[in-house]
Amino acid sequence: MNRNDFDMLNSGLIYFDNGATTLKPKCVVNEVVDYYTKYTANAHRGDYDISAIVDTKYEAVRDKVKKFINADRRDEIIYTKGSTESINTIVFGYMMNNLTSGDEILITKSEHASNVLPWLELAKRKGVVVNFIPLNSKHEVTLDNINSVITKNTKVISLAHVTNVIGDIRPIEEIGKVCKEKDIILVVDAAQSIGHMPIDVNKYNISFLTFSAHKMLGPTGIGVLYGRYELLNKLTPLEYGGGMNTYFESNGELEYKPLPERLEAGTQNIAGVLGLGAAIDYLENIGLENIHKYELELKKYAIEKLKSVPNIKIYNENSQSGVVIFNIDKIFSQDVAVFLNHFGICVRAGNHCAKIVKDEINVTNTCRASFYLYNTKEEIDKLVEALNNQDKIFEIIL
Amino acid sequence: MDEKLKRDIILDNYQNPTNRGLVDTQGYIRVNTRNSSCVDNIDVMAKLENGIFIDIRFDGEACAISTSATSIMIKTLIGKNIEEVKYIIDNYEKMINEEPYDKDLLGELVVYDTISKQPSRKKCAALPFESIKKIIEQANM
Ligand SMILES: Cc1ncc(COP(=O)(O)O)c(C=O)c1O
């Protein structure tokens, strides 16, 4: 799809590390460059023309995000530097002040570090309890398993929509129903699903949603924290300064602004926000359903072809997203990745920052190929061809 | 050393590494070292007597470069005293950082003399020496 829009592909590079970050289409790059070359100014500040342009564009992106995830209100959208900051803001701004010792939080062993460590830290500081929802034999979350560990103390369930290792899609809509019934806060880490499939915070009854623009064709250093208004309005800011206050006096009298400004202290990543807006336009133009369908087609094709590779073990044949994790028997994953690099193929080796998932799939290291809309079956053929040359691996990498 | 010979030495040490497998004996200092890119993970244990490394062993999961470097390092360091080991480490690090170094000290370790051309693998080649540095630190405590 639309490969010409991605300058990075001009060199023939085969980029299969979309789980880590995605390439940027020209329209996103141009939007960022335009800000720096045509109307550089701060937002919410000046009375001159270019400042007004920036202001309008900056706030227009908020509306785009609102529509993109089907939020009710524009002030439920907070800009952050990415998923990690979004989750930390939820945990240390909201949970820190609204949970009490003994409250339980449910996560799983296949969460990304950024959806594990803040909770473990909160547990240390606040005495809340972090429990793990057991995964089924395919390493997936099921409703039954969730129900089996919910207690009267369960206050929060925090899950990735799509995991970054196995690539399984969680049944968020059904989980949302359970959470609504039992008055549990549902935090969804959409880092791997945003820009790959439709997300609807209303339909899924999501309390907080987090994502990073760089994994959906946007710039690095910009992301979103969505929170349902009643909750978000109770989130204590972690940062204080310009842009978030209405006034302050030397005697300590002060007032903070309403949402969303209250949670956006200091000069924001304006270029990033504008780039995010361009990425949303680009994705909506193609259609999220179409992107998801195409990724599944690539995954199915890849599995079919990869199965013929000697000594390969594939760990997530069935997951319904564009992620394939595999190993070549007796060859260390990093050596495979370095080998593929010699063919201009980028894959990720390692534990993909989900260190506790090793308890689940019983391997600590894998190679991960993660596809996106600009990848093709021809590129997958080249991956297979390279892997079929595995007997030359040490000649090539040493 | 010619490239083919280097490759053979690395491969041989990767596939049949020296002293792989830990022992449950008293008197060893044991450390765990991981590569910051969260891949390699090795345990190294060493026994010192009168400041001399009389045994070094390792185990873990690591790539061809880390594993072979650990194996060659073990062969090179056993029998040396702490000062000699420090000196070897210093020269080895100079080599992988492309600074002038004393080749004669390093023996087979010179197979990694061009590793700096692959920056991501430099860390792999350096990993076992991080373990030995930690062991020396603990031995001096
Ligand atoms: C599932 C998941 N959550 C969170 C993150 C963190 O995203 P960021 O590094 O952009 O903050 C990632 C990134 O790899 C991820 O895959």
XYZ file of C-alpha atoms and ligand atoms in Angstrom:
555
model
C 0.000 0.000 0.000
C 1.248 3.473 -0.911
C 4.926 2.593 -0.768
C 5.882 5.719 -2.665
C 4.859 7.820 0.288
C 7.733 6.433 2.361
C 11.172 7.774 1.450
C 12.852 5.249 3.729
C 11.790 2.495 1.355
C 13.570 4.013 -1.637
C 16.813 2.243 -0.765
C 15.199 -1.180 -0.932
C 15.257 -1.524 2.839
C 12.976 -4.261 4.165
C 11.616 -2.905 7.394
C 9.961 -5.519 9.581
C 10.387 -3.821 12.945
C 7.130 -1.923 13.034
C 6.437 -3.078 16.557
C 9.354 -0.898 17.633
C 8.538 2.125 15.511
C 7.070 2.823 12.095
C 8.333 4.673 9.044
C 6.910 8.116 8.328
C 5.050 9.093 5.157
C 5.993 12.309 3.362
C 2.867 14.097 4.553
C 3.918 13.634 8.196
C 7.482 14.752 7.524
C 6.224 17.763 5.561
C 3.824 18.779 8.296
C 6.692 18.820 10.799
C 9.012 20.663 8.414
C 6.308 23.220 7.627
C 5.984 24.046 11.280
C 9.715 24.680 11.516
C 10.009 26.561 8.217
C 6.703 28.405 7.755
C 5.048 29.184 11.057
C 7.260 28.466 14.046
C 5.558 29.963 17.097
C 4.361 28.840 20.491
C 0.785 27.707 21.011
C -1.682 29.554 23.266
C 0.645 32.554 23.495
C 0.917 35.295 20.851
C -1.561 37.585 19.174
C 0.204 37.519 15.838
C -0.819 35.598 12.727
C 1.560 32.655 12.792
C 0.860 32.047 16.445
C -2.824 31.920 15.706
C -2.178 29.408 12.921
C -0.216 27.206 15.317
C -2.902 27.482 17.943
C -5.666 26.499 15.586
C -3.743 23.580 14.131
C -2.606 22.348 17.530
C -6.153 22.267 18.864
C -7.548 20.853 15.623
C -5.369 17.773 16.146
C -7.045 17.277 19.512
C -10.360 17.057 17.713
C -8.882 14.600 15.240
C -7.653 12.370 18.065
C -11.027 12.596 19.773
C -12.753 11.414 16.629
C -10.044 8.808 15.906
C -10.734 6.965 19.169
C -14.375 8.093 19.465
C -14.019 9.990 22.741
C -16.930 12.106 23.985
C -15.070 15.310 24.677
C -12.012 17.058 23.318
C -10.774 17.801 26.824
C -10.415 14.073 27.435
C -7.380 14.115 25.117
C -4.022 14.986 26.722
C -0.777 15.196 24.775
C 2.195 13.382 26.306
C 5.553 12.242 24.999
C 4.281 8.723 24.418
C 2.707 5.607 25.893
C 5.235 5.365 28.688
C 4.549 8.863 29.956
C 0.806 8.330 29.543
C 0.788 5.198 31.695
C 3.036 6.770 34.312
C 0.747 9.793 34.469
C -2.257 7.556 35.069
C -0.466 5.560 37.744
C 1.223 8.389 39.637
C -1.340 11.132 38.950
C -4.552 9.204 39.338
C -3.966 5.835 41.023
C -1.525 7.201 43.575
C -4.216 9.515 44.914
C -7.348 7.462 44.401
C -6.398 3.916 45.378
C -5.756 2.675 48.890
C -3.565 0.004 50.376
C -4.936 -3.461 49.630
C -6.628 -2.480 46.360
C -5.838 -4.921 43.578
C -4.601 -4.298 40.072
C -4.726 -6.981 37.401
C -2.171 -7.154 34.600
C -0.583 -10.056 32.682
C 2.886 -11.437 32.111
C 2.872 -10.389 28.488
C 2.622 -6.668 29.157
C 5.327 -4.288 28.011
C 7.664 -3.020 30.753
C 5.858 0.323 30.671
C 2.641 -1.373 31.771
C 4.351 -3.385 34.497
C 6.965 -1.273 36.230
C 4.762 1.727 37.120
C 2.326 -0.663 38.818
C 5.070 -2.516 40.682
C 6.429 0.819 41.831
C 2.967 1.893 42.942
C 2.654 -1.360 44.863
C 5.873 -0.552 46.725
C 4.899 2.999 47.551
C 1.219 2.579 48.202
C 0.683 -1.002 49.314
C -1.615 -1.875 46.433
C -1.390 -5.436 45.141
C -0.478 -6.351 41.560
C -1.848 -9.719 40.430
C -1.346 -11.488 37.120
C -4.280 -12.743 35.074
C -3.389 -16.301 34.032
C -3.013 -16.765 30.271
C -4.429 -19.758 28.409
C -2.347 -22.339 26.531
C -2.084 -19.978 23.558
C -0.796 -17.258 25.921
C -3.994 -15.272 25.543
C -6.249 -13.469 27.976
C -9.741 -14.935 28.232
C -12.802 -13.588 29.943
C -13.020 -16.703 32.108
C -9.486 -16.226 33.310
C -10.179 -12.612 34.144
C -13.312 -13.514 36.036
C -11.407 -16.164 37.947
C -9.050 -13.608 39.489
C -11.352 -10.632 40.038
C -12.064 -10.115 43.722
C -14.031 -7.488 45.579
C -10.739 -5.587 45.935
C -10.028 -5.428 42.198
C -10.002 -1.768 41.267
C -8.052 -1.711 38.016
C -7.400 -3.930 35.007
C -4.559 -2.711 32.816
C -3.882 -4.501 29.548
C -2.292 -3.989 26.185
C -4.900 -4.060 23.440
C -2.407 -5.983 21.293
C 0.728 -7.389 22.935
C 4.118 -6.516 21.528
C 5.528 -10.048 21.677
C 2.811 -12.496 20.753
C 0.644 -9.993 18.931
C -2.611 -11.345 20.320
C -5.631 -9.073 20.377
C -7.349 -8.872 23.739
C -11.166 -9.006 23.819
C -11.311 -5.452 25.123
C -15.002 -4.939 24.381
C -16.006 -7.934 26.510
C -13.530 -6.996 29.219
C -14.990 -3.491 29.162
C -18.434 -4.896 29.890
C -17.141 -6.813 32.898
C -15.356 -3.716 34.158
C -18.453 -1.605 33.782
C -20.555 -4.130 35.656
C -18.062 -4.421 38.491
C -17.018 -0.790 38.579
C -13.390 -1.543 37.684
C -11.171 0.990 35.945
C -10.006 -0.344 32.574
C -6.638 0.971 31.371
C -5.795 0.025 27.797
C -2.271 0.297 26.406
C -2.949 0.775 22.708
C 0.706 1.220 21.694
C 0.606 -1.794 19.360
C -2.967 -1.507 18.108
C -3.297 2.188 17.390
C -3.068 2.772 13.668
C -3.455 -0.946 13.008
C -7.160 -1.384 13.733
C -10.127 0.726 14.837
C -10.352 1.666 18.506
C -13.496 2.987 20.150
C -13.139 4.042 23.772
C -16.883 4.445 24.156
C -17.937 1.174 22.654
C -15.264 -0.687 24.643
C -15.967 1.191 27.874
C -12.303 2.150 28.263
C -11.458 4.363 31.255
C -7.928 5.317 30.207
C -6.219 4.759 26.841
C -2.544 5.333 26.055
C -0.568 5.370 22.828
C 2.491 6.749 21.007
C 2.371 8.513 17.657
C 5.619 6.972 16.446
C 4.033 3.532 16.174
C 1.294 4.867 13.886
C 3.377 6.700 11.244
C 3.753 9.815 13.408
C 6.789 11.529 14.941
C 8.644 10.339 18.035
C 8.212 12.164 21.315
C 4.470 12.617 21.070
C 1.643 10.471 22.370
C -1.764 10.608 23.915
C -3.390 10.007 27.252
C -7.133 9.612 26.996
C -9.176 9.518 30.191
C -12.897 9.539 30.752
C -13.705 13.024 31.965
C -14.832 12.162 35.521
C -11.589 10.237 36.064
C -9.232 12.515 34.200
C -10.562 15.508 36.076
C -9.429 13.828 39.300
C -5.903 13.200 38.007
C -3.420 15.334 39.933
C -0.920 16.954 37.551
C 2.632 15.628 37.745
C 4.043 18.829 36.257
C 3.425 22.446 37.221
C 4.360 25.605 35.383
C 3.340 27.760 32.466
C 0.258 27.053 30.438
C -1.526 25.062 33.143
C -2.443 27.834 35.604
C -4.979 30.667 35.360
C -3.216 32.801 37.970
C -0.931 32.635 40.973
C 0.031 35.169 43.637
C 3.116 35.398 45.787
C 0.955 34.672 48.837
C 0.316 31.217 47.424
C -3.117 31.889 46.033
C -3.482 30.125 42.714
C -5.804 28.395 40.326
C -5.161 25.783 37.707
C -6.790 25.670 34.322
C -9.464 23.183 33.397
C -8.677 20.148 31.260
C -6.861 19.631 28.978
C -4.419 22.492 29.696
C -4.074 21.571 33.370
C -2.233 18.410 32.353
C -0.048 20.037 29.696
C 2.411 22.202 31.592
C 5.169 23.945 29.677
C 5.755 24.320 25.976
C 4.509 21.202 24.286
C 5.902 19.167 21.397
C 4.032 21.258 18.854
C 5.755 19.833 15.788
C 4.976 16.363 17.120
C 1.310 17.171 17.624
C 0.996 18.490 14.078
C 2.768 15.412 12.732
C 0.378 13.215 14.709
C -2.520 15.017 13.054
C -1.093 14.325 9.608
C -0.607 10.652 10.528
C -4.243 10.341 11.601
C -5.412 11.893 8.318
C -3.201 9.512 6.375
C -4.432 6.415 8.237
C -8.089 7.388 8.043
C -7.731 7.934 4.357
C -6.689 4.299 3.920
C -9.101 3.051 6.556
C -8.193 1.195 9.739
C -10.251 -1.861 8.802
C -8.356 -2.103 5.522
C -5.018 -1.848 7.283
C -5.959 -4.588 9.733
C -7.164 -6.845 6.939
C -3.998 -6.307 4.959
C -1.761 -7.077 7.938
C -3.626 -10.317 8.524
C -3.152 -11.236 4.893
C 0.594 -10.615 5.235
C 0.742 -12.629 8.428
C -1.089 -15.573 6.888
C 1.231 -15.475 3.901
C 4.317 -15.228 6.097
C 3.302 -18.187 8.246
C 2.611 -20.300 5.196
C 5.985 -19.518 3.651
C 8.050 -19.537 6.820
C 6.828 -23.002 7.715
C 8.946 -24.382 4.882
C 12.145 -22.914 6.355
C 14.350 -25.628 7.893
C 14.793 -25.615 11.683
C 12.317 -22.802 12.250
C 10.000 -22.635 15.220
C 7.132 -20.163 15.086
C 5.576 -19.262 18.423
C 2.457 -17.298 17.549
C 0.929 -18.774 14.438
C -2.608 -17.937 15.491
C -2.455 -14.407 16.813
C -4.568 -12.046 14.733
C -2.134 -9.234 14.041
C 0.849 -8.676 11.781
C 3.462 -10.085 14.173
C 5.477 -13.273 13.701
C 7.911 -14.449 16.347
C 10.281 -17.271 15.604
C 13.630 -18.853 16.266
C 15.974 -20.927 14.178
C 16.987 -23.999 16.125
C 20.419 -23.740 17.762
C 21.035 -20.227 16.508
C 20.766 -17.343 18.924
C 18.056 -14.836 17.996
C 20.457 -11.927 17.866
C 22.702 -13.823 15.467
C 19.695 -14.396 13.201
C 18.860 -10.688 13.308
C 22.438 -9.722 12.465
C 22.381 -12.257 9.636
C 19.155 -10.819 8.205
C 20.623 -7.362 8.429
C 23.163 -8.450 5.825
C 20.234 -8.874 3.449
C 18.847 -5.447 4.298
C 16.089 -6.948 6.438
C 15.331 -5.330 9.786
C 13.874 -7.591 12.482
C 14.068 -7.324 16.222
C 15.819 -9.880 18.407
C 15.479 -10.198 22.135
C 12.744 -10.279 24.685
C 11.028 -7.174 23.310
C 10.982 -5.422 26.677
C 8.389 -7.869 27.987
C 10.796 -9.610 30.268
C 8.292 -11.601 32.252
C 6.730 -13.178 29.193
C 9.514 -15.748 29.291
C 7.593 -17.454 32.088
C 4.848 -17.989 29.549
C 6.415 -19.072 26.275
C 9.471 -20.644 27.870
C 11.916 -18.928 25.595
C 13.763 -15.832 26.634
C 14.676 -14.666 23.175
C 12.996 -14.619 19.810
C 13.181 -12.855 16.481
C 10.191 -10.701 15.742
C 9.013 -9.617 12.316
C 6.183 -7.100 12.623
C 4.425 -5.914 9.501
C 2.675 -2.715 8.540
C 0.759 -1.316 5.645
C 3.791 -0.671 3.424
C 5.185 -4.205 3.686
C 4.628 -6.649 0.842
C 4.531 -10.355 0.110
C 7.648 -9.917 -2.030
C 9.495 -8.669 1.037
C 8.323 -11.722 2.956
C 9.639 -13.902 0.127
C 13.032 -12.258 0.607
C 12.946 -12.981 4.323
C 12.188 -16.622 3.593
C 14.929 -16.787 0.995
C 17.454 -15.336 3.424
C 16.450 -17.775 6.145
C 16.785 -20.629 3.671
C 20.452 -19.678 3.445
C 20.930 -20.250 7.152
C 23.826 -22.668 6.633
C 25.897 -19.633 5.594
C 25.068 -17.714 8.734
C 28.467 -17.866 10.405
C 30.328 -17.153 7.201
C 28.238 -14.018 6.929
C 28.051 -12.720 10.468
C 31.525 -13.591 11.752
C 45.364 -13.196 11.351
C 43.429 -14.046 8.240
C 39.649 -13.729 8.261
C 38.953 -17.399 7.721
C 41.136 -18.422 10.648
C 39.489 -15.825 12.864
C 36.066 -17.111 11.933
C 37.096 -20.681 12.633
C 38.397 -19.769 16.076
C 35.224 -17.861 16.925
C 32.982 -20.614 15.650
C 34.918 -23.320 17.445
C 34.678 -21.412 20.718
C 30.979 -20.754 20.147
C 30.122 -24.359 19.402
C 32.481 -25.950 21.928
C 33.063 -23.293 24.545
C 35.604 -23.686 27.330
C 34.275 -24.341 30.828
C 30.609 -23.980 30.033
C 28.448 -25.041 32.961
C 28.578 -23.773 36.507
C 29.659 -25.796 39.522
C 28.245 -25.933 42.989
C 31.575 -25.700 44.773
C 32.517 -23.303 47.550
C 35.036 -20.573 47.033
C 33.823 -19.102 43.763
C 32.685 -15.552 43.139
C 29.655 -15.535 40.873
C 28.200 -12.639 38.872
C 25.481 -12.159 36.291
C 25.908 -9.793 33.380
C 23.427 -8.738 30.738
C 23.705 -6.812 27.574
C 21.842 -3.507 27.767
C 19.910 -4.317 24.612
C 18.288 -7.015 26.744
C 19.515 -10.043 24.844
C 22.682 -11.692 26.159
C 22.583 -12.982 29.695
C 25.587 -14.793 31.151
C 26.689 -15.994 34.553
C 30.418 -16.136 35.184
C 32.050 -17.686 38.244
C 35.694 -17.529 39.164
C 37.900 -18.964 41.863
C 40.868 -16.956 43.044
C 43.753 -18.173 45.185
C 46.424 -15.772 46.338
C 45.179 -13.279 43.788
C 45.436 -15.752 40.921
C 42.476 -16.869 38.775
C 42.711 -20.616 39.146
C 39.333 -21.381 37.586
C 36.717 -19.492 35.565
C 33.418 -20.963 34.362
C 30.319 -19.613 32.704
C 26.813 -20.390 31.547
C 23.958 -18.525 29.983
C 22.279 -17.522 26.802
C 24.270 -15.403 24.469
C 25.039 -14.797 20.831
C 27.975 -16.260 18.922
C 30.198 -13.286 19.694
C 29.497 -13.117 23.436
C 29.743 -16.850 23.905
C 32.967 -17.255 21.953
C 34.497 -14.191 23.614
C 33.686 -15.657 27.013
C 35.291 -18.936 26.061
C 38.466 -17.370 24.694
C 38.660 -15.002 27.626
C 38.484 -17.886 30.069
C 41.344 -19.688 28.338
C 43.387 -16.508 28.303
C 42.846 -15.494 31.921
C 43.130 -18.743 33.861
C 46.458 -18.809 35.678
C 46.923 -15.019 35.594
C 46.915 -12.784 38.638
C 44.573 -9.843 39.156
C 47.084 -7.246 37.974
C 47.824 -9.172 34.796
C 44.119 -9.664 34.188
C 43.428 -5.965 34.620
C 46.154 -5.205 32.136
C 44.727 -7.654 29.614
C 41.238 -6.200 30.024
C 42.612 -2.727 29.510
C 44.354 -3.746 26.301
C 41.347 -5.689 25.073
C 39.103 -2.679 25.577
C 41.598 -0.509 23.743
C 41.530 -2.971 20.867
C 37.767 -2.988 20.514
C 37.711 0.790 20.796
C 40.282 1.061 18.009
C 42.988 2.548 20.202
C 46.653 1.431 20.210
C 47.092 -1.782 22.203
C 49.609 -4.514 22.913
C 48.750 -7.392 20.640
C 51.056 -9.915 22.273
C 49.142 -9.761 25.523
C 45.851 -10.793 24.004
C 46.562 -14.111 22.316
C 43.478 -15.481 20.540
C 41.404 -12.540 21.722
C 42.732 -10.612 18.715
C 40.090 -12.381 16.634
C 37.820 -9.490 17.642
C 40.182 -6.791 16.404
C 37.722 -5.602 13.761
C 34.574 -5.888 15.867
C 34.252 -2.113 16.133
C 33.084 -2.141 12.534
C 29.854 -3.627 13.853
C 28.921 -1.301 16.691
C 26.019 -3.447 17.886
C 28.403 -6.372 18.376
C 31.023 -4.462 20.297
C 28.886 -4.760 23.404
C 28.694 -8.514 22.865
C 32.470 -8.816 22.669
C 32.895 -6.670 25.769
C 30.312 -8.501 27.871
C 32.448 -11.263 29.454
C 35.029 -8.713 30.542
C 32.351 -6.774 32.363
C 31.801 -9.920 34.402
C 35.478 -10.280 35.237
C 35.648 -6.630 36.276
C 32.759 -7.198 38.665
C 34.499 -10.270 40.053
C 37.710 -8.335 40.656
C 35.709 -5.653 42.425
C 34.132 -8.230 44.698
C 37.467 -9.974 45.306
C 38.919 -6.679 46.495
C 36.143 -6.072 48.990
C 2.658 -2.760 24.135
C 3.528 -1.551 24.325
N 3.262 -0.691 25.307
C 4.003 0.409 25.526
C 5.087 0.697 24.741
C 5.911 1.906 25.070
O 5.848 2.867 24.071
P 6.822 4.132 24.084
O 8.210 3.582 24.152
O 6.539 4.819 22.803
O 6.470 4.957 25.276
C 5.420 -0.160 23.703
C 6.607 0.112 22.868
O 7.308 -0.759 22.432
C 4.619 -1.312 23.487
O 4.910 -2.168 22.512
